[in-house]
Each structure stands twice: as structure tokens, then as C-alpha cells.
Tab-separated table of N, CA and C in Angstrom:
chain	number	residue	atom	x	y	z
N	1	GLY	N	23.626	160.830	136.087
N	1	GLY	CA	22.596	160.105	136.775
N	1	GLY	C	23.082	158.750	137.244
N	2	ASP	N	22.203	158.108	137.932
N	2	ASP	CA	22.505	156.769	138.442
N	2	ASP	C	22.493	155.739	137.322
N	3	GLU	N	23.398	154.792	137.405
N	3	GLU	CA	23.444	153.654	136.488
N	3	GLU	C	23.600	152.384	137.306
N	4	THR	N	22.973	151.334	136.835
N	4	THR	CA	23.148	150.011	137.426
N	4	THR	C	23.752	149.121	136.357
N	5	TRP	N	24.866	148.468	136.687
N	5	TRP	CA	25.558	147.598	135.739
N	5	TRP	C	25.433	146.150	136.192
N	6	LEU	N	25.124	145.279	135.244
N	6	LEU	CA	25.142	143.833	135.454
N	6	LEU	C	26.295	143.313	134.606
N	7	ILE	N	27.318	142.765	135.252
N	7	ILE	CA	28.546	142.379	134.547
N	7	ILE	C	28.795	140.885	134.720
N	8	GLU	N	29.059	140.228	133.611
N	8	GLU	CA	29.422	138.808	133.607
N	8	GLU	C	30.878	138.719	133.143
N	9	ILE	N	31.696	137.989	133.889
N	9	ILE	CA	33.109	137.847	133.543
N	9	ILE	C	33.395	136.374	133.246
N	10	LYS	N	33.837	136.110	132.043
N	10	LYS	CA	34.170	134.749	131.610
N	10	LYS	C	35.335	134.815	130.641
N	11	ARG	N	35.891	133.668	130.324
N	11	ARG	CA	36.987	133.626	129.355
N	11	ARG	C	36.475	133.902	127.942
N	12	VAL	N	35.368	133.257	127.549
N	12	VAL	CA	34.855	133.375	126.182
N	12	VAL	C	33.426	133.900	126.195
N	13	LEU	N	33.161	134.909	125.354
N	13	LEU	CA	31.788	135.368	125.148
N	13	LEU	C	31.104	134.328	124.276
N	14	ASN	N	30.118	133.641	124.843
N	14	ASN	CA	29.406	132.606	124.103
N	14	ASN	C	27.911	132.686	124.425
N	15	MET	N	27.149	131.741	123.905
N	15	MET	CA	25.703	131.755	124.129
N	15	MET	C	25.347	131.664	125.604
N	16	GLY	N	26.159	130.953	126.384
N	16	GLY	CA	25.892	130.814	127.813
N	16	GLY	C	25.879	132.157	128.528
N	17	ILE	N	26.826	133.016	128.183
N	17	ILE	CA	26.883	134.338	128.811
N	17	ILE	C	25.647	135.154	128.451
N	18	LEU	N	25.228	135.092	127.186
N	18	LEU	CA	24.034	135.847	126.791
N	18	LEU	C	22.817	135.377	127.580
N	19	GLY	N	22.678	134.068	127.742
N	19	GLY	CA	21.562	133.527	128.517
N	19	GLY	C	21.624	133.961	129.967
N	20	GLN	N	22.821	133.917	130.555
N	20	GLN	CA	22.971	134.332	131.951
N	20	GLN	C	22.621	135.803	132.122
N	21	LEU	N	23.118	136.657	131.225
N	21	LEU	CA	22.816	138.078	131.330
N	21	LEU	C	21.319	138.340	131.155
N	22	ASP	N	20.674	137.615	130.244
N	22	ASP	CA	19.227	137.779	130.051
N	22	ASP	C	18.451	137.402	131.315
N	23	ILE	N	18.733	136.226	131.859
N	23	ILE	CA	17.996	135.747	133.036
N	23	ILE	C	18.301	136.592	134.263
N	24	TYR	N	19.583	136.884	134.497
N	24	TYR	CA	19.935	137.714	135.656
N	24	TYR	C	19.289	139.094	135.554
N	25	ALA	N	19.229	139.650	134.352
N	25	ALA	CA	18.612	140.964	134.167
N	25	ALA	C	17.124	140.918	134.507
N	26	ILE	N	16.431	139.901	134.029
N	26	ILE	CA	14.995	139.772	134.324
N	26	ILE	C	14.773	139.674	135.825
N	27	LEU	N	15.532	138.814	136.483
N	27	LEU	CA	15.367	138.634	137.930
N	27	LEU	C	15.722	139.895	138.699
N	28	PHE	N	16.828	140.539	138.330
N	28	PHE	CA	17.260	141.744	139.036
N	28	PHE	C	16.247	142.870	138.868
N	29	LEU	N	15.832	143.107	137.617
N	29	LEU	CA	14.907	144.207	137.347
N	29	LEU	C	13.548	143.990	138.011
N	30	ARG	N	13.147	142.753	138.131
N	30	ARG	CA	11.876	142.450	138.785
N	30	ARG	C	11.929	142.824	140.264
N	31	ASP	N	13.055	142.543	140.903
N	31	ASP	CA	13.170	142.771	142.344
N	31	ASP	C	13.738	144.142	142.712
N	32	TYR	N	14.562	144.707	141.843
N	32	TYR	CA	15.243	145.973	142.152
N	32	TYR	C	15.204	146.924	140.952
N	33	PRO	N	14.053	147.484	140.641
N	33	PRO	CA	13.992	148.407	139.494
N	33	PRO	C	14.953	149.586	139.699
N	34	PRO	N	15.868	149.806	138.754
N	34	PRO	CA	16.848	150.881	138.932
N	34	PRO	C	16.219	152.256	138.705
N	35	ALA	N	16.809	153.260	139.348
N	35	ALA	CA	16.337	154.637	139.184
N	35	ALA	C	16.812	155.226	137.857
N	36	GLY	N	17.935	154.728	137.347
N	36	GLY	CA	18.499	155.258	136.106
N	36	GLY	C	18.716	154.165	135.085
N	37	ALA	N	19.730	154.355	134.279
N	37	ALA	CA	20.036	153.411	133.196
N	37	ALA	C	20.444	152.049	133.749
N	38	PHE	N	20.106	151.001	132.982
N	38	PHE	CA	20.494	149.634	133.314
N	38	PHE	C	21.382	149.131	132.183
N	39	VAL	N	22.612	148.740	132.506
N	39	VAL	CA	23.600	148.355	131.503
N	39	VAL	C	24.016	146.908	131.734
N	40	ARG	N	24.013	146.109	130.652
N	40	ARG	CA	24.536	144.739	130.720
N	40	ARG	C	25.876	144.717	130.002
N	41	ALA	N	26.857	144.035	130.615
N	41	ALA	CA	28.194	144.007	130.035
N	41	ALA	C	28.846	142.655	130.271
N	42	ALA	N	29.773	142.317	129.372
N	42	ALA	CA	30.573	141.103	129.499
N	42	ALA	C	32.043	141.486	129.405
N	43	ILE	N	32.840	140.940	130.322
N	43	ILE	CA	34.289	141.112	130.275
N	43	ILE	C	34.867	139.746	129.929
N	44	VAL	N	35.564	139.662	128.792
N	44	VAL	CA	36.024	138.374	128.273
N	44	VAL	C	37.422	138.520	127.668
N	45	THR	N	38.043	137.368	127.404
N	45	THR	CA	39.320	137.380	126.683
N	45	THR	C	39.139	136.993	125.215
N	46	GLU	N	38.014	136.326	124.900
N	46	GLU	CA	37.728	135.914	123.522
N	46	GLU	C	36.242	136.118	123.242
N	47	VAL	N	35.927	136.357	121.966
N	47	VAL	CA	34.538	136.519	121.546
N	47	VAL	C	34.231	135.493	120.464
N	48	ASP	N	33.203	134.682	120.694
N	48	ASP	CA	32.735	133.762	119.656
N	48	ASP	C	32.219	134.625	118.499
N	49	PRO	N	32.756	134.446	117.283
N	49	PRO	CA	32.372	135.325	116.173
N	49	PRO	C	30.895	135.237	115.795
N	50	ASP	N	30.240	134.146	116.128
N	50	ASP	CA	28.806	134.032	115.851
N	50	ASP	C	27.968	134.729	116.922
N	51	VAL	N	28.496	134.832	118.123
N	51	VAL	CA	27.733	135.356	119.254
N	51	VAL	C	27.971	136.850	119.478
N	52	GLY	N	29.164	137.344	119.163
N	52	GLY	CA	29.482	138.752	119.364
N	52	GLY	C	28.471	139.712	118.750
N	53	PRO	N	28.136	139.535	117.464
N	53	PRO	CA	27.159	140.439	116.849
N	53	PRO	C	25.772	140.375	117.507
N	54	ILE	N	25.396	139.214	117.992
N	54	ILE	CA	24.101	139.083	118.668
N	54	ILE	C	24.118	139.853	119.981
N	55	ALA	N	25.239	139.760	120.717
N	55	ALA	CA	25.369	140.515	121.962
N	55	ALA	C	25.234	142.011	121.698
N	56	ILE	N	25.875	142.472	120.649
N	56	ILE	CA	25.795	143.898	120.304
N	56	ILE	C	24.362	144.279	119.951
N	57	GLU	N	23.675	143.444	119.166
N	57	GLU	CA	22.263	143.692	118.829
N	57	GLU	C	21.403	143.798	120.078
N	58	LYS	N	21.728	142.997	121.100
N	58	LYS	CA	20.953	142.983	122.340
N	58	LYS	C	21.349	144.129	123.281
N	59	GLY	N	22.319	144.940	122.863
N	59	GLY	CA	22.727	146.075	123.671
N	59	GLY	C	23.699	145.730	124.786
N	60	ILE	N	24.323	144.561	124.703
N	60	ILE	CA	25.296	144.137	125.708
N	60	ILE	C	26.664	144.697	125.338
N	61	LEU	N	27.283	145.395	126.268
N	61	LEU	CA	28.622	145.923	126.039
N	61	LEU	C	29.636	144.791	126.197
N	62	ILE	N	30.638	144.769	125.324
N	62	ILE	CA	31.671	143.738	125.363
N	62	ILE	C	33.016	144.410	125.619
N	63	PHE	N	33.673	143.997	126.688
N	63	PHE	CA	35.023	144.464	127.002
N	63	PHE	C	35.950	143.269	126.854
N	64	THR	N	36.874	143.346	125.908
N	64	THR	CA	37.829	142.266	125.679
N	64	THR	C	39.156	142.667	126.309
N	65	ILE	N	39.651	141.790	127.171
N	65	ILE	CA	40.915	142.053	127.858
N	65	ILE	C	41.925	140.966	127.513
N	66	LYS	N	43.192	141.253	127.748
N	66	LYS	CA	44.234	140.266	127.524
N	66	LYS	C	44.383	139.427	128.796
N	67	MET	N	44.464	138.121	128.625
N	67	MET	CA	44.650	137.217	129.754
N	67	MET	C	46.083	137.318	130.240
N	68	ILE	N	46.245	137.521	131.517
N	68	ILE	CA	47.577	137.573	132.121
N	68	ILE	C	47.865	136.213	132.744
N	69	THR	N	48.972	135.603	132.316
N	69	THR	CA	49.294	134.262	132.853
N	69	THR	C	50.488	134.310	133.762
């Protein structure tokens, strides 16, 4: 089926990313209700150990990648 993904890309998963994903999701869903699943995800190089578990509780997928310099 159809899926709509909202993805935030930052260096560190922190409280700011969770807030952005929450607000962007509310605004997006209000204006563009998806036909299928709605997925929130973060692509980061580091995860704040206090925030990571909260993101998981909120159903936010976390993709940790290695920074290429």
C-alpha cells in the first residue's frame, strides 16, 4: 500500500528533532491526509541517550549513519 514518510535529517537526534517531527506531522496531516500509513523518521549520526528512547516510544524510526568527512 501507499506510505507517506516525513523525514528529518540532522547530525544529532535531540529534543529539537522530536519537536520538529511532531509539528510538521500535525501540519502535514491536517492539509494532506495520507491514503495509507504515515511514518516519521530521523536520519542522524548521533543519538542523545535521553531522547532516543522517547523517539522510539513515539513511533519515530531512527536511522543512524556514519558521517563521511
